[in-house]
Amino acid sequence: MDRRSYYEVLEVDEAATDDEIKRAYRRLAMKYHPDKNSEGTEQFKEISHAYETLNDPEKRAVYDQYGADGPSGPEMYGDGSDINDIYAEMFGGGMFCADKFGSGGPRTEKHPLSVSLEDMFRGKKMRMKLERSVPCRHCKGLGSRKSVYKTCVECDGKGSRIAARRAGPSLFSQSTVRCQTCKGTGKVVPEKYLCRKCKGSRTEEQIEAVVIKIDPGMADGQKIVLKGKGDQNPDAKEPLDLVFELQQTPHRTFTRSGDHLIANAEIDLAEAICGFSRVLVTHLDGRPLMVSHKGAVLQPGEVLCISNEGMPREQSPRVRGDLFIKVSIKFPEKGWTPDPELRKLLPSTRWPKDAQAPSDDADVEVSVGHPLSAQAFKSRTRQNEPSRRQHYYDDDEYDSDYTDVHGDAVPECQTQ
C-alpha cells in the first residue's frame, strides 16, 4: 500500500498556503490528540510530522522535489523536532500540557533528607538556609528592557534551526536542533543593554531560611512538601514545590518495623534460667530501660515484648508501638564446670526480687518482658509497614510549635 503524502495527511491541496496548512493542522490536532481521542496517537504523530515539514518553507521545497524519502525524509525525525514543540507553538502548551489537556501533576524539586531514628522518635525542627533561583527583581525576569529585544538572525526567531549531517555517500539527513545563539528563545539582546544585575540570565540567587518539621513517628521514605519554596523559571507563573524525602540513617541498637522497634540484648546462662531485672538497653530518648523477667526459662533466639515502648504513632504521638528484644544467651566458656557451692547460691542470688528502680537518684522505670515465640514475633511485625503520607507546610506553619494529638488507640499489651 502506497504511503500517503503529507498533503493528504493534512487534507490540503499541494498549492495550499501556509495559513491553510496551519488551520488544517490545528483542526486535525484537536481531533486526534491522545487526551481527546485515545485511539488517535498514531494519527496525531503522522499529522505532526507532516506539519513539521510543510510548515517550513525550506523543508517543504525539498519535500516537493524529493518526496518523503529525500534528504528531509524519515531520518530527520530520529533526533529532530519534538512533537511537544510543534504542539506548543500552535496551542501554547505541550502535547500533554496540564493547562490545556489532562490533569498533569504538580511540578516539584526533590531532595533527600537524612534523619536519625532519634529525631523520628522525639520529633525535631530543622532550620536551614535555601539558595534558590528566582526571576531577577531588577529586570523582572526579562534580562533587559523589553524594547531592545531583537530577532535572532541565526534561527530567524524560531529558537531552532535545521542541521544537516552526512548519513552516507550522496545521502544527507536533517534534524532540528536548539539554537545556541538565543538559547531557544528566538530573541537576542545586545550585550550593552543586558540587565546590570543578572547580566541577561534573567534570574538571581535568593537565600531564604526555612524550618522543616520532623513530627514524632514519621517514617523512612515519607515526604515533606514546602509549597512554593523551589526554583522559579522566569517564564513560569509559580515556583516549584520543594520536596524533602526522609532517609533514616542506620541505628547501632534499634531497627524499625512500622510502629515497632527491635533490639538485641545478651544475657548470661544464669539469667536465662533464673530470670533477671536490669537495664538491657538505653532508649532513643536517652532513658535506661530496665527489664524484668522471671518465670519460664528463656531459650536462645526468644523475643521479649515490652509494651508501649516502640515508635510513637504519627497521628497520636502518645500512643506507641511495642519494643521487641531478641535475646541471645552467653554460655560459659568451653571446659567450664559449675562449682557445687555456686550452684546452690545461684537461685537465691540471681532470682529477681520485686521489680523496683535502682537505689540511686536516676529516674528509671521497670518494664516487664513477655516472652514471644519466633512465629508470634514475625506475625506481629510482618504487616506493620511504615506510612508513606506526604506532609505539606505553608509559610504560616514553619515556626508553629508541635501539637500533640491524643487518639483513642490502645496498644496490644499494657505496661505492668
CSV table of N, CA and C in Angstrom, one decimal, residues 29-182:
chain,number,residue,atom,x,y,z
A,29,ALA,N,-5.2,18.2,14.8
A,29,ALA,CA,-4.6,18.0,16.1
A,29,ALA,C,-5.6,18.0,17.2
A,30,MET,N,-6.5,18.9,17.1
A,30,MET,CA,-7.6,18.9,18.2
A,30,MET,C,-8.4,17.6,18.1
A,31,LYS,N,-8.6,17.1,16.9
A,31,LYS,CA,-9.4,15.9,16.7
A,31,LYS,C,-8.7,14.6,17.1
A,32,TYR,N,-7.4,14.5,16.9
A,32,TYR,CA,-6.7,13.3,17.1
A,32,TYR,C,-5.8,13.3,18.4
A,33,HIS,N,-5.8,14.4,19.1
A,33,HIS,CA,-4.9,14.5,20.3
A,33,HIS,C,-5.2,13.3,21.2
A,34,PRO,N,-4.2,12.7,21.7
A,34,PRO,CA,-4.4,11.5,22.6
A,34,PRO,C,-5.2,11.7,23.8
A,35,ASP,N,-5.2,13.0,24.3
A,35,ASP,CA,-6.0,13.3,25.5
A,35,ASP,C,-7.5,13.4,25.2
A,36,LYS,N,-7.8,13.6,23.9
A,36,LYS,CA,-9.2,13.6,23.5
A,36,LYS,C,-9.7,12.4,22.7
A,37,ASN,N,-8.7,11.7,22.1
A,37,ASN,CA,-9.0,10.5,21.3
A,37,ASN,C,-8.0,9.5,21.6
A,38,SER,N,-8.3,8.5,22.5
A,38,SER,CA,-7.4,7.5,23.0
A,38,SER,C,-6.8,6.7,21.8
A,39,GLU,N,-7.5,6.6,20.7
A,39,GLU,CA,-7.1,5.8,19.6
A,39,GLU,C,-6.4,6.6,18.5
A,40,GLY,N,-6.1,7.9,18.8
A,40,GLY,CA,-5.6,8.8,17.8
A,40,GLY,C,-4.1,9.1,17.9
A,41,THR,N,-3.4,8.3,18.7
A,41,THR,CA,-2.0,8.6,18.9
A,41,THR,C,-1.2,8.5,17.6
A,42,GLU,N,-1.4,7.5,16.8
A,42,GLU,CA,-0.6,7.3,15.6
A,42,GLU,C,-1.0,8.4,14.6
A,43,GLN,N,-2.3,8.7,14.5
A,43,GLN,CA,-2.7,9.7,13.5
A,43,GLN,C,-2.1,11.1,14.0
A,44,PHE,N,-2.1,11.3,15.3
A,44,PHE,CA,-1.6,12.6,15.8
A,44,PHE,C,-0.1,12.7,15.4
A,45,LYS,N,0.7,11.7,15.6
A,45,LYS,CA,2.1,11.7,15.2
A,45,LYS,C,2.3,11.9,13.7
A,46,GLU,N,1.4,11.3,12.9
A,46,GLU,CA,1.5,11.4,11.5
A,46,GLU,C,1.3,12.8,11.0
A,47,ILE,N,0.2,13.4,11.5
A,47,ILE,CA,-0.1,14.8,11.1
A,47,ILE,C,0.9,15.8,11.6
A,48,SER,N,1.5,15.5,12.8
A,48,SER,CA,2.5,16.4,13.4
A,48,SER,C,3.8,16.4,12.5
A,49,HIS,N,4.2,15.2,12.1
A,49,HIS,CA,5.3,15.0,11.2
A,49,HIS,C,5.1,15.8,9.8
A,50,ALA,N,3.9,15.6,9.3
A,50,ALA,CA,3.5,16.3,8.1
A,50,ALA,C,3.6,17.8,8.2
A,51,TYR,N,3.0,18.3,9.3
A,51,TYR,CA,3.0,19.7,9.5
A,51,TYR,C,4.4,20.3,9.8
A,52,GLU,N,5.2,19.5,10.4
A,52,GLU,CA,6.6,20.0,10.7
A,52,GLU,C,7.4,20.2,9.4
A,53,THR,N,7.1,19.4,8.4
A,53,THR,CA,7.7,19.6,7.1
A,53,THR,C,7.1,20.7,6.3
A,54,LEU,N,5.8,20.6,6.1
A,54,LEU,CA,5.1,21.6,5.2
A,54,LEU,C,5.1,23.0,5.8
A,55,ASN,N,5.2,23.2,7.1
A,55,ASN,CA,5.2,24.5,7.7
A,55,ASN,C,6.5,25.2,7.5
A,56,ASP,N,7.6,24.5,7.2
A,56,ASP,CA,8.9,25.1,7.0
A,56,ASP,C,9.1,25.3,5.5
A,57,PRO,N,9.3,26.5,5.0
A,57,PRO,CA,9.5,26.7,3.5
A,57,PRO,C,10.6,25.8,2.9
A,58,GLU,N,11.8,25.8,3.6
A,58,GLU,CA,12.9,25.0,3.1
A,58,GLU,C,12.6,23.5,3.1
A,59,LYS,N,12.0,23.0,4.1
A,59,LYS,CA,11.7,21.6,4.2
A,59,LYS,C,10.6,21.2,3.1
A,60,ARG,N,9.7,22.2,3.0
A,60,ARG,CA,8.6,21.9,2.0
A,60,ARG,C,9.1,21.9,0.6
A,61,ALA,N,10.1,22.8,0.3
A,61,ALA,CA,10.6,22.8,-1.1
A,61,ALA,C,11.4,21.5,-1.3
A,62,VAL,N,12.2,21.0,-0.4
A,62,VAL,CA,12.9,19.8,-0.5
A,62,VAL,C,11.9,18.6,-0.7
A,63,TYR,N,10.8,18.6,0.1
A,63,TYR,CA,9.9,17.5,0.1
A,63,TYR,C,9.2,17.5,-1.3
A,64,ASP,N,8.8,18.7,-1.8
A,64,ASP,CA,8.1,18.7,-3.1
A,64,ASP,C,9.0,18.2,-4.2
A,65,GLN,N,10.3,18.3,-4.0
A,65,GLN,CA,11.3,17.9,-5.1
A,65,GLN,C,11.6,16.4,-4.9
A,66,TYR,N,11.9,16.0,-3.7
A,66,TYR,CA,12.4,14.6,-3.5
A,66,TYR,C,11.4,13.7,-2.8
A,67,GLY,N,10.3,14.2,-2.2
A,67,GLY,CA,9.4,13.3,-1.5
A,67,GLY,C,9.8,13.0,-0.1
A,68,ALA,N,9.1,12.1,0.5
A,68,ALA,CA,9.4,11.7,1.9
A,68,ALA,C,10.7,11.0,2.1
A,69,ASP,N,11.2,10.4,1.0
A,69,ASP,CA,12.4,9.6,1.1
A,69,ASP,C,13.7,10.4,0.7
A,70,GLY,N,13.5,11.7,0.5
A,70,GLY,CA,14.6,12.6,0.2
A,70,GLY,C,15.4,13.0,1.5
A,71,PRO,N,16.3,14.0,1.3
A,71,PRO,CA,17.1,14.4,2.5
A,71,PRO,C,16.3,14.9,3.7
A,72,SER,N,15.0,15.3,3.4
A,72,SER,CA,14.2,15.8,4.6
A,72,SER,C,13.2,14.7,5.0
A,73,GLY,N,13.5,13.4,4.6
A,73,GLY,CA,12.6,12.3,4.9
A,73,GLY,C,12.6,11.8,6.3
A,74,PRO,N,12.3,10.5,6.5
A,74,PRO,CA,12.2,10.0,7.8
A,74,PRO,C,13.4,10.2,8.7
A,75,GLU,N,14.6,10.3,8.1
A,75,GLU,CA,15.8,10.4,9.0
A,75,GLU,C,15.7,11.6,9.9
A,76,MET,N,15.1,12.7,9.5
A,76,MET,CA,15.1,13.9,10.2
A,76,MET,C,14.3,13.8,11.5
A,77,TYR,N,13.5,12.8,11.6
A,77,TYR,CA,12.7,12.7,12.8
A,77,TYR,C,13.3,11.9,13.9
A,78,GLY,N,14.5,11.2,13.6
A,78,GLY,CA,15.1,10.3,14.6
A,78,GLY,C,15.5,11.1,15.8
A,79,ASP,N,16.2,12.2,15.6
A,79,ASP,CA,16.7,13.0,16.7
A,79,ASP,C,16.3,14.5,16.5
A,80,GLY,N,15.2,14.7,15.7
A,80,GLY,CA,14.9,16.1,15.3
A,80,GLY,C,13.8,16.7,16.2
A,81,SER,N,12.8,17.2,15.5
A,81,SER,CA,11.8,18.0,16.2
A,81,SER,C,11.0,17.2,17.2
A,82,ASP,N,10.7,17.8,18.3
A,82,ASP,CA,9.8,17.1,19.3
A,82,ASP,C,8.4,17.5,19.0
A,83,ILE,N,7.5,16.6,19.0
A,83,ILE,CA,6.1,16.8,18.7
A,83,ILE,C,5.5,17.9,19.8
A,84,ASN,N,6.0,17.8,21.0
A,84,ASN,CA,5.6,18.8,22.0
A,84,ASN,C,5.9,20.2,21.6
A,85,ASP,N,7.1,20.4,20.9
A,85,ASP,CA,7.4,21.8,20.5
A,85,ASP,C,6.5,22.3,19.4
A,86,ILE,N,6.1,21.4,18.5
A,86,ILE,CA,5.1,21.8,17.4
A,86,ILE,C,3.8,22.1,18.1
A,87,TYR,N,3.3,21.3,19.0
A,87,TYR,CA,2.0,21.5,19.6
A,87,TYR,C,2.0,22.8,20.5
A,88,ALA,N,3.2,23.0,21.1
A,88,ALA,CA,3.3,24.2,22.0
A,88,ALA,C,3.2,25.5,21.1
A,89,GLU,N,3.8,25.4,19.9
A,89,GLU,CA,3.8,26.6,19.0
A,89,GLU,C,2.3,26.9,18.6
A,90,MET,N,1.5,25.8,18.4
A,90,MET,CA,0.2,26.0,17.9
A,90,MET,C,-0.8,26.4,19.0
A,91,PHE,N,-0.7,25.7,20.2
A,91,PHE,CA,-1.7,25.9,21.2
A,91,PHE,C,-1.2,26.5,22.5
A,92,GLY,N,0.1,26.7,22.6
A,92,GLY,CA,0.6,27.4,23.9
A,92,GLY,C,0.9,26.4,24.9
A,93,GLY,N,1.0,25.1,24.7
A,93,GLY,CA,1.3,24.1,25.7
A,93,GLY,C,1.8,22.8,25.0
A,94,GLY,N,2.4,21.9,25.8
A,94,GLY,CA,2.9,20.7,25.3
A,94,GLY,C,1.8,19.7,24.9
A,95,MET,N,2.3,18.5,24.4
A,95,MET,CA,1.3,17.5,23.9
A,95,MET,C,0.5,17.0,25.1
A,96,PHE,N,1.1,17.0,26.3
A,96,PHE,CA,0.3,16.6,27.5
A,96,PHE,C,0.4,17.7,28.5
A,97,CYS,N,0.1,18.9,28.0
A,97,CYS,CA,0.1,20.1,28.9
A,97,CYS,C,-1.0,20.1,29.8
A,98,ALA,N,-0.7,20.3,31.1
A,98,ALA,CA,-1.8,20.2,32.1
A,98,ALA,C,-2.8,21.4,32.0
A,99,ASP,N,-2.3,22.5,31.5
A,99,ASP,CA,-3.2,23.7,31.4
A,99,ASP,C,-4.3,23.5,30.3
A,100,LYS,N,-4.0,22.7,29.3
A,100,LYS,CA,-5.0,22.5,28.2
A,100,LYS,C,-5.7,21.2,28.3
A,101,PHE,N,-4.9,20.1,28.5
A,101,PHE,CA,-5.5,18.8,28.5
A,101,PHE,C,-5.0,18.0,29.7
A,102,GLY,N,-5.8,17.0,30.1
A,102,GLY,CA,-5.4,16.1,31.2
A,102,GLY,C,-5.3,16.9,32.5
A,103,SER,N,-4.7,16.2,33.5
A,103,SER,CA,-4.5,16.8,34.8
A,103,SER,C,-3.1,16.5,35.3
A,104,GLY,N,-2.1,17.1,34.6
A,104,GLY,CA,-0.7,16.9,34.9
A,104,GLY,C,-0.4,17.2,36.4
A,105,GLY,N,0.5,16.4,37.0
A,105,GLY,CA,0.8,16.6,38.4
A,105,GLY,C,1.6,17.8,38.7
A,106,PRO,N,1.8,18.2,39.9
A,106,PRO,CA,2.5,19.4,40.3
A,106,PRO,C,4.0,19.3,40.0
A,107,ARG,N,4.6,20.4,39.7
A,107,ARG,CA,6.0,20.5,39.4
A,107,ARG,C,6.7,20.6,40.7
A,108,THR,N,7.7,19.7,40.9
A,108,THR,CA,8.4,19.7,42.2
A,108,THR,C,9.9,19.6,42.0
A,109,GLU,N,10.6,19.9,43.1
A,109,GLU,CA,12.0,19.8,43.1
A,109,GLU,C,12.3,18.9,44.4
A,110,LYS,N,12.9,17.7,44.1
A,110,LYS,CA,13.0,16.7,45.2
A,110,LYS,C,14.5,16.7,45.7
A,111,HIS,N,14.6,16.5,47.1
A,111,HIS,CA,15.9,16.4,47.7
A,111,HIS,C,15.8,15.3,48.8
A,112,PRO,N,16.8,14.5,49.0
A,112,PRO,CA,16.8,13.6,50.1
A,112,PRO,C,17.2,14.3,51.4
A,113,LEU,N,16.7,13.8,52.5
A,113,LEU,CA,17.0,14.5,53.8
A,113,LEU,C,17.3,13.3,54.8
A,114,SER,N,18.5,13.3,55.3
A,114,SER,CA,18.9,12.2,56.2
A,114,SER,C,18.4,12.6,57.6
A,115,VAL,N,17.8,11.6,58.3
A,115,VAL,CA,17.2,11.9,59.6
A,115,VAL,C,17.6,10.7,60.5
A,116,SER,N,17.9,10.9,61.7
A,116,SER,CA,18.3,9.8,62.6
A,116,SER,C,17.0,9.2,63.2
A,117,LEU,N,17.1,8.0,63.7
A,117,LEU,CA,15.9,7.4,64.3
A,117,LEU,C,15.5,8.1,65.6
A,118,GLU,N,16.5,8.7,66.3
A,118,GLU,CA,16.2,9.5,67.5
A,118,GLU,C,15.2,10.7,67.1
A,119,ASP,N,15.6,11.4,66.0
A,119,ASP,CA,14.7,12.5,65.6
A,119,ASP,C,13.3,12.1,65.2
A,120,MET,N,13.2,10.9,64.6
A,120,MET,CA,11.9,10.4,64.2
A,120,MET,C,11.1,10.0,65.4
A,121,PHE,N,11.8,9.6,66.5
A,121,PHE,CA,11.1,9.2,67.8
A,121,PHE,C,10.7,10.4,68.5
A,122,ARG,N,11.6,11.4,68.7
A,122,ARG,CA,11.2,12.6,69.5
A,122,ARG,C,10.6,13.7,68.7
A,123,GLY,N,10.9,13.8,67.4
A,123,GLY,CA,10.5,14.9,66.6
A,123,GLY,C,11.6,16.0,66.7
A,124,LYS,N,11.6,16.8,65.6
A,124,LYS,CA,12.7,17.8,65.6
A,124,LYS,C,12.3,18.9,64.6
A,125,LYS,N,12.8,20.1,64.8
A,125,LYS,CA,12.7,21.2,63.9
A,125,LYS,C,14.1,21.5,63.3
A,126,MET,N,14.2,21.4,62.0
A,126,MET,CA,15.5,21.6,61.4
A,126,MET,C,15.4,22.9,60.6
A,127,ARG,N,16.2,23.9,61.0
A,127,ARG,CA,16.3,25.2,60.4
A,127,ARG,C,17.5,25.1,59.4
A,128,MET,N,17.2,25.6,58.2
A,128,MET,CA,18.3,25.6,57.2
A,128,MET,C,18.1,26.8,56.2
A,129,LYS,N,19.2,27.1,55.5
A,129,LYS,CA,19.1,28.2,54.6
A,129,LYS,C,19.1,27.6,53.2
A,130,LEU,N,18.1,28.0,52.4
A,130,LEU,CA,18.0,27.5,51.0
A,130,LEU,C,18.5,28.6,50.0
A,131,GLU,N,19.2,28.2,49.0
A,131,GLU,CA,19.6,29.1,48.0
A,131,GLU,C,18.9,28.6,46.7
A,132,ARG,N,18.0,29.5,46.2
A,132,ARG,CA,17.2,29.1,45.1
A,132,ARG,C,17.2,30.2,44.0
A,133,SER,N,16.8,29.8,42.8
A,133,SER,CA,16.9,30.7,41.7
A,133,SER,C,15.5,31.3,41.5
A,134,VAL,N,15.4,32.6,41.4
A,134,VAL,CA,14.1,33.3,41.2
A,134,VAL,C,14.3,34.3,40.1
A,135,PRO,N,13.2,34.8,39.5
A,135,PRO,CA,13.3,35.8,38.5
A,135,PRO,C,14.0,37.1,39.0
A,136,CYS,N,14.8,37.7,38.2
A,136,CYS,CA,15.6,38.9,38.6
A,136,CYS,C,14.6,40.0,38.9
A,137,ARG,N,14.7,40.6,40.1
A,137,ARG,CA,13.8,41.7,40.5
A,137,ARG,C,14.1,43.0,39.8
A,138,HIS,N,15.3,43.1,39.4
A,138,HIS,CA,15.7,44.4,38.7
A,138,HIS,C,15.1,44.5,37.3
A,139,CYS,N,15.1,43.4,36.6
A,139,CYS,CA,14.6,43.4,35.2
A,139,CYS,C,13.3,42.7,35.1
A,140,LYS,N,12.8,42.2,36.2
A,140,LYS,CA,11.5,41.4,36.3
A,140,LYS,C,11.6,40.1,35.4
A,141,GLY,N,12.8,39.5,35.4
A,141,GLY,CA,12.9,38.3,34.7
A,141,GLY,C,13.1,38.4,33.2
A,142,LEU,N,13.3,39.6,32.6
A,142,LEU,CA,13.4,39.8,31.2
A,142,LEU,C,14.8,39.7,30.7
A,143,GLY,N,15.8,40.0,31.5
A,143,GLY,CA,17.2,40.0,31.1
A,143,GLY,C,17.6,41.3,30.6
A,144,SER,N,16.7,42.2,30.2
A,144,SER,CA,17.0,43.6,29.7
A,144,SER,C,15.7,44.3,29.6
A,145,ARG,N,15.7,45.5,29.0
A,145,ARG,CA,14.5,46.2,28.7
A,145,ARG,C,13.8,45.5,27.5
A,146,LYS,N,12.5,45.3,27.6
A,146,LYS,CA,11.8,44.6,26.5
A,146,LYS,C,12.0,45.2,25.2
A,147,SER,N,12.1,46.5,25.1
A,147,SER,CA,12.2,47.2,23.9
A,147,SER,C,13.4,47.0,23.1
A,148,VAL,N,14.5,46.4,23.7
A,148,VAL,CA,15.7,46.2,23.0
A,148,VAL,C,15.9,44.8,22.4
A,149,TYR,N,14.9,43.9,22.6
A,149,TYR,CA,15.0,42.6,22.1
A,149,TYR,C,15.0,42.6,20.6
A,150,LYS,N,15.8,41.8,20.0
A,150,LYS,CA,15.9,41.7,18.5
A,150,LYS,C,15.8,40.2,18.1
A,151,THR,N,15.2,40.0,16.9
A,151,THR,CA,15.1,38.7,16.4
A,151,THR,C,16.4,38.0,16.1
A,152,CYS,N,16.6,36.8,16.6
A,152,CYS,CA,17.9,36.1,16.4
A,152,CYS,C,18.1,35.8,14.9
A,153,VAL,N,19.2,36.2,14.4
A,153,VAL,CA,19.4,36.1,12.9
A,153,VAL,C,19.8,34.6,12.6
A,154,GLU,N,20.3,33.9,13.6
A,154,GLU,CA,20.8,32.5,13.3
A,154,GLU,C,19.6,31.6,13.1
A,155,CYS,N,18.5,31.8,13.8
A,155,CYS,CA,17.4,30.9,13.6
A,155,CYS,C,16.1,31.6,13.1
A,156,ASP,N,16.3,32.9,12.8
A,156,ASP,CA,15.2,33.7,12.2
A,156,ASP,C,14.0,33.8,13.2
A,157,GLY,N,14.4,33.8,14.5
A,157,GLY,CA,13.4,33.9,15.6
A,157,GLY,C,12.6,32.7,15.9
A,158,LYS,N,13.0,31.5,15.4
A,158,LYS,CA,12.3,30.3,15.6
A,158,LYS,C,12.8,29.6,16.9
A,159,GLY,N,14.0,29.9,17.3
A,159,GLY,CA,14.5,29.2,18.5
A,159,GLY,C,15.2,27.9,18.2
A,160,SER,N,15.1,27.5,16.9
A,160,SER,CA,15.7,26.2,16.5
A,160,SER,C,16.1,26.4,15.0
A,161,ARG,N,17.0,25.5,14.6
A,161,ARG,CA,17.5,25.6,13.2
A,161,ARG,C,17.7,24.2,12.7
A,162,ILE,N,17.8,24.1,11.3
A,162,ILE,CA,18.0,22.8,10.7
A,162,ILE,C,19.5,22.5,10.6
A,163,ALA,N,19.9,21.4,11.0
A,163,ALA,CA,21.3,20.9,10.9
A,163,ALA,C,21.3,19.7,10.0
A,164,ALA,N,22.2,19.7,9.0
A,164,ALA,CA,22.4,18.6,8.1
A,164,ALA,C,23.6,17.8,8.4
A,165,ARG,N,23.5,16.5,8.3
A,165,ARG,CA,24.7,15.7,8.5
A,165,ARG,C,24.7,14.6,7.5
A,166,ARG,N,25.9,14.1,7.1
A,166,ARG,CA,26.1,13.1,6.1
A,166,ARG,C,25.8,11.8,6.7
A,167,ALA,N,24.9,11.1,6.1
A,167,ALA,CA,24.5,9.7,6.5
A,167,ALA,C,25.1,8.6,5.6
A,168,GLY,N,25.8,9.0,4.6
A,168,GLY,CA,26.4,8.1,3.7
A,168,GLY,C,26.7,8.7,2.4
A,169,PRO,N,27.3,8.0,1.4
A,169,PRO,CA,27.6,8.6,0.1
A,169,PRO,C,26.4,9.2,-0.5
A,170,SER,N,26.5,10.5,-0.8
A,170,SER,CA,25.4,11.2,-1.5
A,170,SER,C,24.1,11.2,-0.8
A,171,LEU,N,24.2,10.9,0.5
A,171,LEU,CA,23.0,10.9,1.4
A,171,LEU,C,23.1,11.8,2.6
A,172,PHE,N,22.2,12.6,2.8
A,172,PHE,CA,22.2,13.6,3.9
A,172,PHE,C,20.9,13.4,4.7
A,173,SER,N,21.0,13.7,6.0
A,173,SER,CA,19.8,13.7,6.8
A,173,SER,C,19.8,15.1,7.6
A,174,GLN,N,18.6,15.5,7.9
A,174,GLN,CA,18.4,16.8,8.5
A,174,GLN,C,17.8,16.6,9.9
A,175,SER,N,18.1,17.4,10.8
A,175,SER,CA,17.4,17.4,12.1
A,175,SER,C,17.3,18.8,12.7
A,176,THR,N,16.3,19.0,13.5
A,176,THR,CA,16.0,20.3,14.1
A,176,THR,C,16.7,20.3,15.4
A,177,VAL,N,17.6,21.3,15.7
A,177,VAL,CA,18.3,21.4,16.9
A,177,VAL,C,18.0,22.8,17.5
A,178,ARG,N,18.2,22.9,18.8
A,178,ARG,CA,18.0,24.2,19.5
A,178,ARG,C,19.1,25.2,19.1
A,179,CYS,N,18.7,26.4,18.9
A,179,CYS,CA,19.6,27.5,18.5
A,179,CYS,C,20.5,27.8,19.8
A,180,GLN,N,21.8,27.8,19.6
A,180,GLN,CA,22.6,28.1,20.7
A,180,GLN,C,22.9,29.6,20.9
A,181,THR,N,22.6,30.3,19.9
A,181,THR,CA,22.8,31.8,20.0
A,181,THR,C,21.8,32.4,20.9
A,182,CYS,N,20.5,32.1,20.7
A,182,CYS,CA,19.4,32.7,21.5
A,182,CYS,C,18.9,31.7,22.6
